[in-house]
Coordinates of C-alpha atoms in Angstrom, one line a residue:
Chain O
X19 CA 20.5 24.1 6.7
X20 CA 17.3 23.3 5.0
X21 CA 17.5 22.4 1.3
X22 CA 14.3 23.7 -0.3
X23 CA 15.8 23.4 -3.8
X24 CA 15.4 19.6 -3.7
X25 CA 11.6 20.1 -3.3
X26 CA 11.5 22.8 -6.0
X27 CA 13.2 20.3 -8.4
X28 CA 10.6 17.7 -7.4
X29 CA 7.7 20.1 -7.8
X30 CA 9.1 21.1 -11.2
X31 CA 9.0 17.6 -12.4
X32 CA 5.5 17.0 -11.1
X33 CA 4.4 20.2 -12.8
X34 CA 5.9 19.2 -16.1
X35 CA 4.0 15.9 -15.9
X36 CA 0.7 17.7 -15.3
X37 CA 1.6 20.1 -18.2
X38 CA 2.3 17.0 -20.4
X39 CA -1.0 15.4 -19.5
X40 CA -2.7 18.6 -20.6
X41 CA -0.6 19.1 -23.6
X42 CA -0.8 15.7 -25.2
X43 CA -4.7 15.7 -25.7
X44 CA -4.4 19.3 -27.0
X45 CA -1.6 18.3 -29.4
X46 CA -3.8 15.4 -30.7
X47 CA -6.6 17.9 -31.3
X48 CA -4.2 20.1 -33.1
X49 CA -3.1 17.2 -35.2
X50 CA -6.6 16.3 -36.1
X51 CA -7.4 19.9 -37.2
X52 CA -4.1 19.9 -39.2
X53 CA -4.8 16.6 -40.8
X54 CA -8.3 16.8 -42.0
X55 CA -9.6 20.3 -41.4
X56 CA -8.5 23.7 -42.6
X57 CA -6.6 24.6 -39.5
X58 CA -5.7 28.2 -40.6
X59 CA -9.4 29.0 -41.1
X60 CA -10.2 27.8 -37.6
X61 CA -7.3 29.8 -36.2
X62 CA -8.7 32.9 -37.9
X63 CA -12.4 32.5 -37.6
X64 CA -12.7 31.3 -34.0
X65 CA -13.1 34.1 -31.5
X66 CA -10.5 34.5 -28.8
X67 CA -11.0 31.5 -26.6
X68 CA -9.2 28.7 -24.8
X69 CA -9.7 26.5 -27.9
X70 CA -8.1 28.9 -30.3
X71 CA -5.5 30.0 -27.9
X72 CA -4.3 26.5 -27.2
X73 CA -4.2 25.6 -30.9
X74 CA -2.4 28.8 -31.6
X75 CA 0.2 28.1 -28.8
X76 CA 0.9 24.6 -30.1
X77 CA 1.1 26.0 -33.6
X78 CA 3.6 28.6 -32.6
X79 CA 5.6 26.2 -30.5
X80 CA 5.8 23.7 -33.4
X81 CA 6.7 26.4 -35.9
X82 CA 9.4 27.7 -33.6
X83 CA 11.1 24.3 -33.2
X84 CA 10.8 23.4 -36.9
X85 CA 10.2 26.4 -39.1
X86 CA 10.5 24.6 -42.4
X87 CA 8.7 21.4 -41.5
X88 CA 5.8 20.4 -43.8
X89 CA 2.5 19.0 -42.6
X90 CA 3.6 15.4 -42.5
X91 CA 6.7 16.1 -40.5
X92 CA 4.7 18.1 -38.0
X93 CA 2.2 15.3 -37.7
X94 CA 5.1 12.8 -37.2
X95 CA 6.4 15.1 -34.5
X96 CA 3.0 15.1 -32.7
X97 CA 2.7 11.4 -33.0
X98 CA 6.1 10.7 -31.4
X99 CA 4.5 11.2 -28.0
X100 CA 1.2 9.5 -27.2
X101 CA -0.7 8.0 -24.4
X102 CA -0.5 9.2 -20.8
X103 CA 1.4 8.3 -17.7
X104 CA -0.7 5.1 -17.4
X105 CA 0.8 3.8 -20.6
X106 CA 2.7 5.9 -23.1
X107 CA 4.9 5.8 -26.1
X108 CA 7.6 8.4 -26.0
X109 CA 10.0 8.7 -29.0
X110 CA 9.6 5.0 -29.7
X111 CA 10.0 3.9 -26.1
X112 CA 7.0 2.1 -24.7
X113 CA 6.2 2.7 -21.1
X114 CA 3.5 1.0 -19.2
X115 CA 2.5 1.3 -15.5
X116 CA 3.2 -2.1 -13.9
X117 CA -0.3 -2.0 -12.3
X118 CA -1.8 -1.5 -15.8
X119 CA 0.2 -4.3 -17.3
X120 CA -0.2 -6.8 -14.5
X121 CA -4.0 -5.9 -14.2
X122 CA -4.4 -6.5 -17.9
X123 CA -2.5 -9.7 -17.8
X124 CA -4.5 -11.0 -14.9
X125 CA -7.8 -10.1 -16.5
X126 CA -7.1 -11.4 -20.0
X127 CA -4.6 -14.1 -19.3
X128 CA -2.7 -12.9 -22.3
X129 CA 0.9 -11.5 -22.2
X130 CA 2.1 -9.3 -25.0
X131 CA 5.6 -8.2 -25.8
X132 CA 4.8 -4.5 -25.8
X133 CA 3.4 -4.7 -22.3
X134 CA 6.4 -6.7 -20.9
X135 CA 8.9 -4.4 -22.6
X136 CA 7.0 -1.3 -21.5
X137 CA 7.0 -2.4 -17.9
X138 CA 10.8 -2.9 -17.8
X139 CA 11.8 0.7 -17.3
X140 CA 9.2 1.5 -14.6
X141 CA 10.0 -1.7 -12.7
X142 CA 13.8 -1.3 -12.9
X143 CA 13.4 2.4 -11.8
X144 CA 11.3 1.3 -8.8
X145 CA 13.6 -1.5 -7.8
X146 CA 16.5 0.9 -7.7
X147 CA 14.9 4.1 -6.6
X148 CA 11.9 2.8 -4.6
X149 CA 8.4 4.3 -4.8
X150 CA 9.5 7.4 -6.7
X151 CA 6.5 7.3 -9.1
X152 CA 4.3 8.4 -6.2
X153 CA 6.4 11.4 -5.2
X154 CA 8.0 12.6 -8.4
X155 CA 5.5 11.7 -11.2
X156 CA 2.0 10.9 -10.0
X157 CA -0.4 13.8 -10.8
X158 CA -2.7 12.8 -8.0
X159 CA 0.1 12.8 -5.5
X160 CA 1.0 16.3 -6.5
X161 CA -2.7 17.4 -6.4
X162 CA -3.0 16.0 -2.9
X163 CA 0.2 17.6 -1.8
X164 CA -1.1 21.0 -3.0
X165 CA -4.6 20.6 -1.6
X166 CA -3.0 19.3 1.6
X167 CA -1.7 22.9 2.1
X168 CA -5.3 23.9 2.7
X169 CA -5.1 22.0 6.0
X170 CA -2.9 24.8 7.3
X171 CA -5.5 27.4 6.2
X172 CA -8.2 25.4 8.0
X173 CA -6.2 25.4 11.2
X174 CA -5.8 29.2 10.8
X175 CA -9.6 29.8 10.6
X176 CA -10.1 27.5 13.7
X177 CA -11.4 24.5 11.9
X178 CA -8.6 22.1 12.7
X179 CA -8.7 19.2 10.1
X180 CA -8.9 15.6 11.5
X181 CA -6.0 13.2 11.5
X182 CA -7.8 9.9 11.0
X183 CA -5.4 7.0 10.9
X184 CA -6.2 3.8 9.0
X185 CA -4.4 0.5 8.7
X186 CA -1.6 0.8 6.1
X187 CA -2.0 -2.8 5.0
X188 CA -5.3 -1.8 3.3
X189 CA -3.5 -0.9 0.1
X190 CA -1.8 -4.3 -0.2
X191 CA -5.0 -6.0 0.4
X192 CA -6.7 -3.8 -2.2
X193 CA -3.9 -4.6 -4.7
X194 CA -4.2 -8.4 -4.1
X195 CA -8.0 -8.4 -4.1
X196 CA -7.9 -6.3 -7.3
X197 CA -5.7 -8.7 -9.1
X198 CA -7.7 -11.7 -7.9
X199 CA -11.0 -10.1 -8.9
X200 CA -9.5 -9.2 -12.3
X201 CA -8.4 -12.8 -12.8
X202 CA -11.8 -14.2 -11.7
X203 CA -14.1 -11.9 -13.5
X204 CA -12.0 -10.8 -16.5
X205 CA -12.6 -7.1 -15.7
X206 CA -9.5 -5.1 -15.2
X207 CA -10.8 -3.3 -12.1
X208 CA -7.6 -1.4 -11.5
X209 CA -8.4 0.7 -14.6
X210 CA -11.6 1.8 -13.0
X211 CA -10.4 2.7 -9.5
X212 CA -6.9 4.0 -9.9
X213 CA -7.2 7.9 -9.7
X214 CA -4.0 8.7 -11.6
X215 CA -5.3 6.7 -14.6
X216 CA -8.7 8.2 -14.2
X217 CA -7.3 11.7 -13.9
X218 CA -5.7 11.7 -17.4
X219 CA -8.8 10.2 -18.8
X220 CA -10.9 12.9 -17.3
X221 CA -8.5 15.6 -18.7
X222 CA -8.9 14.0 -22.1
X223 CA -12.8 14.0 -21.7
X224 CA -12.9 17.6 -20.7
X225 CA -10.6 18.8 -23.5
X226 CA -12.3 16.8 -26.3
X227 CA -15.7 18.1 -25.0
X228 CA -14.4 21.7 -25.2
X229 CA -13.5 21.3 -28.8
X230 CA -16.8 19.6 -29.6
X231 CA -18.5 22.6 -28.1
X232 CA -16.3 24.9 -30.2
X233 CA -17.5 23.1 -33.3
X234 CA -21.0 23.9 -32.3
X235 CA -20.1 27.6 -31.8
X236 CA -19.9 27.6 -28.1
X237 CA -16.6 28.9 -26.7
X238 CA -17.4 29.6 -23.1
X239 CA -16.1 27.7 -20.2
X240 CA -18.1 24.7 -19.3
X241 CA -17.9 21.8 -16.9
X242 CA -20.4 19.6 -18.8
X243 CA -17.6 17.5 -20.2
X244 CA -16.7 16.2 -16.7
X245 CA -17.8 12.7 -15.7
X246 CA -18.3 10.7 -12.6
X247 CA -14.5 10.5 -12.3
X248 CA -14.5 14.1 -11.2
X249 CA -16.8 13.3 -8.3
X250 CA -14.5 10.5 -7.2
X251 CA -11.5 12.8 -7.4
X252 CA -13.3 15.5 -5.5
X253 CA -14.1 13.0 -2.8
X254 CA -10.5 12.0 -2.5
X255 CA -9.5 15.7 -2.2
X256 CA -12.2 16.5 0.3
X257 CA -11.1 13.5 2.5
X258 CA -7.5 14.8 2.0
X259 CA -8.3 18.3 3.3
X260 CA -10.8 17.5 6.1
X261 CA -10.3 14.0 7.3
X262 CA -7.0 12.4 6.8
X263 CA -3.8 13.6 5.1
X264 CA -2.8 11.7 2.0
X265 CA -5.4 9.0 2.8
X266 CA -5.4 7.6 -0.7
X267 CA -1.7 7.4 -1.0
X268 CA -1.1 6.0 2.5
X269 CA -3.8 3.6 2.9
X270 CA -5.6 2.7 -0.3
X271 CA -3.5 3.2 -3.4
X272 CA -3.0 -0.2 -5.1
X273 CA -0.3 1.3 -7.4
X274 CA 1.6 2.6 -4.4
X275 CA 1.4 -0.8 -2.8
X276 CA 2.8 -2.4 -5.9
X277 CA 5.6 0.1 -6.1
X278 CA 6.3 -0.3 -2.4
X279 CA 6.7 -4.1 -2.8
X280 CA 8.9 -3.6 -5.9
X281 CA 11.1 -1.2 -4.0
X282 CA 11.7 -3.7 -1.2
X283 CA 15.5 -3.7 -1.7
X284 CA 15.8 -0.2 -3.1
X285 CA 19.3 1.3 -3.4
X286 CA 18.4 4.9 -2.7
X287 CA 17.5 5.5 0.9
X288 CA 17.3 8.3 3.4
X289 CA 20.0 8.0 6.0
X290 CA 20.1 9.8 9.4
X291 CA 23.3 10.6 11.2
X292 CA 22.2 10.5 14.8
X293 CA 25.2 12.5 15.9
X294 CA 24.0 15.5 14.0
X295 CA 20.3 15.0 14.7
X296 CA 18.9 17.2 17.4
X297 CA 15.5 15.5 17.5
X298 CA 13.6 18.6 16.4
X299 CA 11.0 16.4 14.5
X300 CA 10.9 18.7 11.5
X301 CA 11.3 15.7 9.3
X302 CA 8.3 14.0 10.8
X303 CA 6.1 17.0 10.1
X304 CA 7.5 17.2 6.5
X305 CA 6.8 13.5 5.6
X306 CA 3.8 13.3 3.4
X307 CA 3.6 9.5 3.9
X308 CA 3.3 10.0 7.7
X309 CA 6.6 8.2 8.4
X310 CA 9.2 8.9 11.0
X311 CA 12.6 9.4 9.5
X312 CA 14.1 9.6 13.0
X313 CA 13.4 5.9 13.5
X314 CA 16.0 5.2 10.8
X315 CA 13.9 2.5 9.2
X316 CA 11.0 3.8 7.2
X317 CA 10.5 0.5 5.5
X318 CA 9.0 0.1 2.1
X319 CA 6.5 2.9 2.5
X320 CA 9.1 5.7 1.9
X321 CA 8.6 7.2 -1.5
X322 CA 12.0 9.0 -1.7
X323 CA 10.4 12.5 -2.0
X324 CA 13.2 13.7 0.3
X325 CA 10.9 16.2 2.0
X326 CA 12.6 15.1 5.2
X327 CA 16.0 15.7 3.8
X328 CA 15.0 19.2 2.7
X329 CA 13.4 20.1 6.0
X330 CA 16.3 19.0 8.1
X331 CA 18.1 22.1 9.5
X332 CA 21.1 20.2 10.9
X333 CA 22.1 18.2 7.7
X334 CA 21.4 15.1 9.7
X335 CA 19.5 13.5 6.9
X336 CA 21.2 12.5 3.7
X337 CA 20.6 10.3 0.7
X338 CA 22.5 7.1 0.9
X339 CA 23.2 4.5 -1.9
X340 CA 22.9 1.1 -0.3
X341 CA 20.3 -1.7 -0.2
X342 CA 20.8 -2.0 3.6
X343 CA 19.0 0.2 6.0
X344 CA 21.1 2.4 8.2
X345 CA 21.5 0.9 11.7
X346 CA 19.2 2.5 14.2
X347 CA 21.0 4.9 16.5
X348 CA 18.2 6.2 18.6
X349 CA 17.6 9.7 19.6
X350 CA 20.5 11.9 20.5
X351 CA 20.9 12.3 24.2
X352 CA 21.2 15.9 25.3
X353 CA 23.4 16.4 28.3
X354 CA 22.0 19.1 30.5
X355 CA 24.1 21.2 32.8
X356 CA 23.1 19.3 35.9
X357 CA 24.5 16.1 34.4
X358 CA 21.0 14.5 34.1
X359 CA 20.4 12.7 30.9
X360 CA 17.2 13.4 29.2
X361 CA 15.7 13.4 25.8
X362 CA 15.2 16.6 23.8
X363 CA 12.2 18.6 24.5
X364 CA 10.5 17.9 21.3
X365 CA 11.1 14.2 21.1
X366 CA 8.6 13.8 23.8
X367 CA 6.0 15.3 21.6
X368 CA 6.9 12.8 18.8
X369 CA 6.3 9.8 20.9
X370 CA 2.8 10.9 21.6
X371 CA 2.3 12.5 18.2
X372 CA 2.0 10.6 15.0
X373 CA 4.0 7.5 15.7
X374 CA 0.9 5.4 15.9
X375 CA 0.4 6.3 12.3
X376 CA 3.1 3.9 11.3
X377 CA 1.0 0.7 10.9
X378 CA 2.0 -2.9 11.0
X379 CA 3.3 -3.1 7.5
X380 CA 5.0 0.3 7.9
X381 CA 7.2 -1.3 10.5
X382 CA 8.6 -3.9 8.1
X383 CA 12.3 -3.5 8.3
X384 CA 14.2 -3.8 5.1
Chain Z
X222 CA 4.1 -9.4 18.7
X223 CA 1.8 -10.5 21.5
X224 CA -1.4 -12.4 21.1
X225 CA -3.6 -9.4 21.3
X226 CA -1.7 -7.5 18.7
X227 CA -1.7 -10.6 16.5
X228 CA -5.5 -11.0 16.7
X229 CA -6.0 -7.3 16.0
X230 CA -3.7 -7.7 12.9
X231 CA -5.8 -10.7 11.7
X232 CA -9.0 -8.8 12.2
X233 CA -7.6 -5.9 10.2
X234 CA -6.7 -8.2 7.4
X235 CA -10.1 -9.9 7.4
X236 CA -12.1 -6.7 7.5
X237 CA -9.9 -5.0 4.8
X238 CA -10.1 -8.1 2.6
X239 CA -13.9 -8.4 2.9
X240 CA -14.4 -4.7 2.1
X241 CA -11.9 -4.8 -0.8
X242 CA -13.5 -7.8 -2.4
X243 CA -17.0 -6.5 -2.0
X244 CA -16.0 -3.1 -3.5
X245 CA -14.0 -4.5 -6.3
X246 CA -16.7 -7.0 -7.2
X247 CA -19.1 -4.1 -7.5
X248 CA -16.6 -2.3 -9.8
X249 CA -16.2 -5.5 -11.9
X250 CA -19.9 -6.0 -12.2
X251 CA -20.3 -2.5 -13.4
X252 CA -17.5 -3.0 -15.9
X253 CA -19.0 -6.2 -17.1
X254 CA -22.7 -5.4 -16.7
X255 CA -24.9 -7.4 -19.0
X256 CA -24.2 -6.1 -22.4
X257 CA -26.8 -3.8 -23.8
X258 CA -28.9 -5.3 -26.5
X259 CA -27.8 -4.3 -30.0
X260 CA -28.7 -0.8 -30.7
X261 CA -32.0 -0.4 -32.5
X262 CA -31.3 0.1 -36.2
X263 CA -32.8 3.6 -36.0
X264 CA -29.9 4.8 -33.8
X265 CA -26.4 5.7 -35.1
X266 CA -24.4 2.5 -34.8
X267 CA -21.2 2.2 -32.7
X268 CA -18.2 0.1 -33.7
X269 CA -14.9 -1.0 -32.1
X270 CA -11.7 0.1 -33.9
X271 CA -10.1 -2.3 -36.5
X272 CA -8.7 -5.6 -35.1
X273 CA -10.8 -5.4 -31.9
X274 CA -11.0 -8.8 -30.2
X275 CA -14.3 -10.2 -29.1
X276 CA -16.0 -7.9 -26.6
X277 CA -15.2 -9.6 -23.4
X278 CA -11.6 -10.2 -24.2
X279 CA -11.3 -6.7 -25.6
X280 CA -12.5 -5.3 -22.2
X281 CA -10.1 -7.5 -20.3
X282 CA -7.1 -6.5 -22.4
X283 CA -7.8 -2.8 -22.9
X284 CA -6.0 -0.6 -20.3
X285 CA -7.7 2.6 -21.4
X286 CA -4.4 4.2 -22.3
X287 CA -5.7 6.4 -25.2
X288 CA -2.8 5.4 -27.5
X289 CA -5.2 4.3 -30.3
X290 CA -7.1 7.5 -30.1
X291 CA -3.9 9.5 -30.2
X292 CA -2.7 7.5 -33.2
X293 CA -6.0 8.1 -35.1
X294 CA -5.4 11.2 -37.3
X295 CA -8.8 11.1 -38.9
X296 CA -10.4 11.5 -35.5
X297 CA -12.6 8.5 -36.1
X298 CA -11.6 6.8 -32.8
X299 CA -13.2 8.5 -29.8
X300 CA -12.9 7.5 -26.1
X301 CA -16.2 6.7 -24.5
X302 CA -17.6 9.1 -22.0
X303 CA -20.9 8.7 -20.1
X304 CA -23.8 8.4 -22.4
X305 CA -22.0 6.9 -25.4
X306 CA -23.4 3.4 -24.6
X307 CA -19.9 2.0 -24.4
X308 CA -17.7 1.1 -21.4
X309 CA -16.2 4.4 -20.3
X310 CA -12.6 5.1 -21.4
X311 CA -12.6 2.5 -24.2
X312 CA -12.2 3.5 -27.9
X313 CA -15.1 3.4 -30.3
X314 CA -16.0 4.6 -33.8
X315 CA -19.3 6.2 -34.8
X316 CA -19.2 6.1 -38.6
X317 CA -22.3 8.3 -38.7
X318 CA -20.0 11.2 -37.6
X319 CA -16.6 10.1 -38.7
X320 CA -15.6 6.9 -40.3
X321 CA -12.4 4.9 -40.2
X322 CA -10.1 5.3 -43.2
X323 CA -8.3 2.0 -42.5
X324 CA -4.8 3.4 -41.9
X325 CA -4.5 0.7 -39.2
X326 CA -2.3 2.9 -37.1
X327 CA -4.3 2.0 -34.0
X328 CA -3.7 -1.7 -34.4
X329 CA 0.0 -1.1 -34.4
X330 CA 0.2 1.1 -31.2
X331 CA -2.1 -1.0 -28.9
X332 CA 0.2 -2.3 -26.2
X333 CA -2.0 -5.1 -25.0
X334 CA -3.2 -6.2 -28.4
X335 CA -6.8 -5.5 -27.4
X336 CA -6.7 -4.3 -31.0
X337 CA -4.9 -7.3 -32.6
X338 CA -2.5 -6.5 -35.4
X339 CA -4.1 -6.6 -38.8
X340 CA -1.9 -7.2 -41.9
X341 CA -4.1 -6.1 -44.8
X342 CA -6.9 -3.6 -44.9
X343 CA -9.2 -6.3 -46.4
X344 CA -8.7 -8.4 -43.2
X345 CA -10.5 -5.9 -41.0
X346 CA -13.9 -7.0 -39.8
X347 CA -15.4 -4.1 -37.8
X348 CA -18.9 -4.9 -39.0
X349 CA -20.9 -5.0 -42.1
X350 CA -22.9 -2.4 -44.0
X351 CA -26.6 -2.9 -44.5
X352 CA -28.6 -0.9 -47.0
X353 CA -32.1 0.3 -45.9
X354 CA -33.8 0.0 -49.2
X355 CA -36.8 2.1 -48.1
X356 CA -34.6 5.1 -47.2
X357 CA -32.0 4.8 -50.1
X358 CA -33.0 7.2 -52.9
X359 CA -31.4 5.0 -55.5
X360 CA -33.4 2.0 -54.3
X361 CA -36.8 3.7 -53.7
X362 CA -36.7 5.5 -57.0
X363 CA -36.7 9.0 -55.8
X364 CA -33.2 9.8 -57.1
X365 CA -29.9 8.7 -58.3
X366 CA -27.1 8.9 -55.7
X367 CA -24.2 6.5 -55.6
X368 CA -22.4 8.3 -52.8
X369 CA -21.7 5.1 -50.9
X370 CA -20.2 3.4 -53.9
X371 CA -17.9 6.4 -54.5
X372 CA -16.8 6.4 -50.9
X373 CA -16.1 2.7 -50.6
X374 CA -12.4 1.8 -50.7
X375 CA -13.2 -1.7 -52.0
X376 CA -15.4 -1.1 -55.0
X377 CA -16.9 -4.1 -56.6
X378 CA -15.5 -6.3 -53.8
X379 CA -17.6 -4.9 -51.0
X380 CA -20.2 -3.0 -52.9
X381 CA -21.7 -3.1 -56.3
X382 CA -24.1 -0.8 -58.1
X383 CA -27.3 -1.6 -60.0
X384 CA -29.7 0.6 -61.9
X385 CA -29.9 4.2 -60.6
X386 CA -26.6 3.5 -58.7
X387 CA -28.6 1.4 -56.3
X388 CA -26.0 -0.2 -54.0
X389 CA -25.7 -3.8 -53.0
X390 CA -23.4 -5.0 -50.2
X391 CA -21.3 -8.1 -50.7
X392 CA -21.0 -9.7 -47.4
X393 CA -17.5 -11.3 -47.9
X394 CA -15.9 -8.1 -49.0
X395 CA -17.3 -5.5 -46.6
X396 CA -14.8 -4.7 -43.8
X397 CA -17.2 -2.4 -42.0
X398 CA -15.1 0.8 -42.1
X399 CA -18.2 2.9 -42.3
X400 CA -17.0 5.3 -45.0
X401 CA -20.3 4.6 -46.9
X402 CA -22.3 5.5 -43.9
X403 CA -20.4 8.7 -43.4
X404 CA -20.9 9.6 -47.1
X405 CA -24.6 8.8 -47.2
X406 CA -26.5 12.1 -47.7
X407 CA -29.5 10.8 -45.9
X408 CA -30.6 13.1 -43.1
X409 CA -31.0 11.9 -39.6
X410 CA -31.1 8.1 -40.2
X411 CA -28.7 7.1 -42.9
X412 CA -29.8 4.8 -45.6
X413 CA -26.7 2.7 -45.2
X414 CA -25.5 1.7 -41.8
X415 CA -22.7 -0.5 -40.5
X416 CA -23.6 -3.0 -37.8
X417 CA -20.9 -4.5 -35.7
X418 CA -22.9 -7.5 -34.6
X419 CA -21.3 -7.2 -31.2
X420 CA -23.0 -6.2 -28.0
X421 CA -21.0 -3.3 -26.5
X422 CA -20.9 -3.4 -22.7

């Protein structure tokens, strides 16, 4: 039986992260208007627009949660969440992406307490759960998952998208090279090339530009606030749709590489019970990272998105809690009536399908 | 692994490393491109937030996390986009539009101490105000103003008034918050401007 609810849970968390990335800059704008402008006047005078609507929505939400709060209490409330998923402070807890922290430490040679403390929770989570940031939190991962659905549409209209395969080790090289270049030049390059970090920066740019426009009396929709970051993101998405599925995540992402390495001995793994498996290869189709769950050893690349677990119709895939990989059991042999032993019909297709996609480092057995 | 696969593996590593280093060096060069010369005095000046370390160290430490901007309730701190003349994604203050009110919240939230903690408001050194005596109405005799003196949080330590409220900046006391520049009624170019003395990449 397939288990779609697992994927709905995951997409729910991803969506809430995107909502938070949108809501925090809007909340900051609201705080600014509340602190040193006459907010009520703006709420009344501005025409119906995105700007007024968002301020109004935040206003109502804050009023609903704290009806009697005065201005300072509301501001305090707004200030309790700041930053973005690259580095944030949530209710007094500091969180910093390990790539951001390590990049900054490499570039400046200086270690601060806040960065070290902030990296503890993400690193511990990755050590135990594996590369879960990529599949449960990363906004770019979600964006690419969604745009990846367009590949199916392309196939329908007879423009089959390409499946270009690169070497998976690229991302580890990019991570190492990035840290070395940071240390040599003193420029934290990971800040400039890491799409998840750029994404929230771009959202911030766009929103603050919209409010700047509103101050000048222009309330229409405009893309003028977007920067070169959008071109980079568009390029990543175009490659995702037409050339190679999840190319950034699989082959280039330095953050994913760092998380993969940190999750080397992760506790949460996908386990296959070969007795139940009928080698239908649904899990291979489902895997966003291009891995083969039927091989029983997905190595460090698996991001625990559990798409394979959800897609399995035979309950052959489950989530195990163990640092050891499940011993490989091979494909289930199907005994035909004539007594001849042969592999399932579809497993033939797998061997000639996407197995070559699992590159050298993808084969590291943990 | 046979010899052929091993050689292929080595070639992959070599090609990937070369490409990565080349690409990342380009990014680093862009990030650390030769700092622009100081802005000409006729342009609105740009400052780093309070406690900012020297420019090169600041850029190395700053992870562009927006926390300082989020902490800034006055809206003085803005994040650089293209065309601001500052490295994109880093925080800056343009006192011409909105000056810092020295709440120092930004210095407390910076995770990497790119904005170093500052104890007292008087320890801030964002820049120094300079009076343009030809533009200032109190200096050139066309009026009596005193707006900058009124706005200054450190009266008589950072700024003093002479005849017709003509301001004089005291170099040791001025923290460069820019409240005087914001308050200056001069149109277009303000008569009092804060110069950071740093070249912003």
